Short mmCIF file of C-alpha atoms in Angstrom, two decimals:
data_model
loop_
_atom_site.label_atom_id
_atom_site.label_comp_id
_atom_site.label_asym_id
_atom_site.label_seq_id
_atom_site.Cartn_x
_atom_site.Cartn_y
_atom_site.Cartn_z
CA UNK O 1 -17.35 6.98 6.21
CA UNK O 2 -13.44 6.89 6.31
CA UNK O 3 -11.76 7.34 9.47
CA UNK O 4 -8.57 9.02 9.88
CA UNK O 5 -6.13 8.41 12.72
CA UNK O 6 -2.45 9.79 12.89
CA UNK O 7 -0.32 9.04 15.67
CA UNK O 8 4.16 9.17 15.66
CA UNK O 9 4.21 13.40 16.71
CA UNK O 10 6.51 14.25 19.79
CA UNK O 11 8.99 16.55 20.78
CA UNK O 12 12.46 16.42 18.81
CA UNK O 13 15.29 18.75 18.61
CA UNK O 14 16.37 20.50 15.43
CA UNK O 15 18.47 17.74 13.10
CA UNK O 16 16.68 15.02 14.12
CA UNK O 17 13.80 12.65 12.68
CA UNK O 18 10.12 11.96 12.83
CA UNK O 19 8.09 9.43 11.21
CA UNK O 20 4.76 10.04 11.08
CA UNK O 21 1.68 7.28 10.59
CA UNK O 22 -2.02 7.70 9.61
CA UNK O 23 -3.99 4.90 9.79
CA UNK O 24 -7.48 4.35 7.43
CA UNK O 25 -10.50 2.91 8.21
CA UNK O 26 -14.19 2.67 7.08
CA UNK O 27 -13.35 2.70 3.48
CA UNK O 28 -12.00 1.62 0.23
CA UNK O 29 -8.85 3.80 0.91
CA UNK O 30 -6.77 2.37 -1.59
CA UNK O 31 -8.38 4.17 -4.30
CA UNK O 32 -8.22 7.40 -2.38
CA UNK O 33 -5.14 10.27 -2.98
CA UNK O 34 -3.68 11.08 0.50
CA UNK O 35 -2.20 13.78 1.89
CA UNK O 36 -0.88 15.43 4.80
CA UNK O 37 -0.87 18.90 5.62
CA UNK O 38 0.43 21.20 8.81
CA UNK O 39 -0.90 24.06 10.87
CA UNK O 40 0.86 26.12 12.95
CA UNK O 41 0.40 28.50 15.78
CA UNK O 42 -1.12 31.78 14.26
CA UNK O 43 -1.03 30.56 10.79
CA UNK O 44 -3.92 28.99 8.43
CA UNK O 45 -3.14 25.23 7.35
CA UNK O 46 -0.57 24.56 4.62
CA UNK O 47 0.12 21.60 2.35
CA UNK O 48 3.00 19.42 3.08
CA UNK O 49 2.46 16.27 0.74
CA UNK O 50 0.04 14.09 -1.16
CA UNK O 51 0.57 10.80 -2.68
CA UNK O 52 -1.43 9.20 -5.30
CA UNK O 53 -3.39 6.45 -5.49
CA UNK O 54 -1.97 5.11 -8.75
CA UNK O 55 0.29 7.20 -11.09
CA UNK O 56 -1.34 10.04 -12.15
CA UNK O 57 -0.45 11.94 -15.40
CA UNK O 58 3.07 10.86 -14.58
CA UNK O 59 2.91 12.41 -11.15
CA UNK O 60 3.00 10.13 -7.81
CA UNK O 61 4.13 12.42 -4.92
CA UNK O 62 3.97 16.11 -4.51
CA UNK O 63 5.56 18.25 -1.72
CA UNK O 64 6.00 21.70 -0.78
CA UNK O 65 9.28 23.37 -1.46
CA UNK O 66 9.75 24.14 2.35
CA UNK O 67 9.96 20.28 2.60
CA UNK O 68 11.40 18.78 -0.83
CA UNK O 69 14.12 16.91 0.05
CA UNK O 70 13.33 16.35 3.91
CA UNK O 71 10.23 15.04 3.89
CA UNK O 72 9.18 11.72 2.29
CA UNK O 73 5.40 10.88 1.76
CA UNK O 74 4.69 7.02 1.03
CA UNK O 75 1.64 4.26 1.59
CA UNK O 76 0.90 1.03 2.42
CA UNK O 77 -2.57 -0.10 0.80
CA UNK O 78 -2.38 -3.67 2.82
CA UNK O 79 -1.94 -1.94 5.70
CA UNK O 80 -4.30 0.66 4.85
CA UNK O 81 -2.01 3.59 6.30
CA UNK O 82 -0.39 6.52 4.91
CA UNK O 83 3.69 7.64 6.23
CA UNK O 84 5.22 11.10 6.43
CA UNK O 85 8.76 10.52 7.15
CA UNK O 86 10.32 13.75 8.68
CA UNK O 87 14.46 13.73 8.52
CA UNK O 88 16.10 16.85 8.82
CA UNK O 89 13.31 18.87 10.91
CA UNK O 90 13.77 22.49 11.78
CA UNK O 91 12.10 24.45 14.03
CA UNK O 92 9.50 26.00 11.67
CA UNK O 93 8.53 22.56 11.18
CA UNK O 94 7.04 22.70 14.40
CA UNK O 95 2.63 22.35 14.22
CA UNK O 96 0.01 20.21 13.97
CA UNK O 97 0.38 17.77 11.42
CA UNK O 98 -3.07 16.60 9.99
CA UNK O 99 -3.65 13.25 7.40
CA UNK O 100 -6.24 13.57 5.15
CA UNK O 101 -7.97 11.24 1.83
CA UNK O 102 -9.81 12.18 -1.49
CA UNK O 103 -11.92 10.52 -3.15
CA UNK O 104 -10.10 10.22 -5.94
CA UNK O 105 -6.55 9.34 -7.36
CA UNK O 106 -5.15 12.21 -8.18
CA UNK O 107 -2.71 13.64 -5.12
CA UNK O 108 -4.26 17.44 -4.95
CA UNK O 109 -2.20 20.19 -3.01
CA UNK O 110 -4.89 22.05 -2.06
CA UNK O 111 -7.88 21.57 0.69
CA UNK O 112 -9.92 19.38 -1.71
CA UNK O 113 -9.76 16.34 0.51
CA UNK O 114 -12.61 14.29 1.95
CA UNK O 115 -11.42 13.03 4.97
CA UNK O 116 -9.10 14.59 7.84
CA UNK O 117 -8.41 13.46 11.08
CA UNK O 118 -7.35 14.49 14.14
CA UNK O 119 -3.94 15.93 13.85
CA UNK O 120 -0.66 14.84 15.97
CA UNK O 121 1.21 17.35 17.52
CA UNK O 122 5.04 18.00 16.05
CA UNK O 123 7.35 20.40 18.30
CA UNK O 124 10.49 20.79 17.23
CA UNK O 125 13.34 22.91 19.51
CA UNK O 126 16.26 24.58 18.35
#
């Protein structure tokens, strides 16, 4: 069973930056598509940004267009951990921000994942 742990949310003011960690465990992650996805207050959980295992019909990172261009998705397979870097951060950026893996290589954008963890809390004021 893979274990997902994300830790780097806080409190930052609009402008500034956030770089956010998930660390794997439990499995053969490297293999695995991660992604990271967001929930708000009131709202149902939305995808952020998945990164493949290996390139994948030409395709390595996907984002949502409320991010593209702020938000950078990346991994580290020898340290078994998955990065959302967060420059630029608004104040609808503010939720939780969850990590999550799939069996698989492909980097999916919706809910198809296998693993999630606990969420980290990102609050961002204007």
């Amino acid at each position: 069973q893979v274990q997902l742990v994300e830790s780097g949310g806080g409190l930052a003011q609009a402008g500034d930056s956030l770089r956010l960690s998930c660390a794997a465990s439990g499995g053969i992650v490297s293999s695995y598509a991660m992604g990271w996805f967001r929930q708000a207050p009131g709202k149902e959980r939305e995808f952020v940004a998945a990164v493949a295992a290996v390139s994948w019909r030409g395709i390595y990172t996907r984002y949502a267009d409320s991010v593209k261009g702020r938000f950078t998705i990346s991994r580290d397979n020898t340290k078994n951990t998955a990065y959302l870097q967060m420059n630029s951060l608004k104040p609808e950026d503010t939720a939780v921000y969850y990590c999550a893996a799939r069996r698989t290589w492909s980097p999916s954008t919706g809910h198809d994942y296998d693993y999630w963890g606990q969420g980290t809390q990102v609050t961002v004021s204007s």
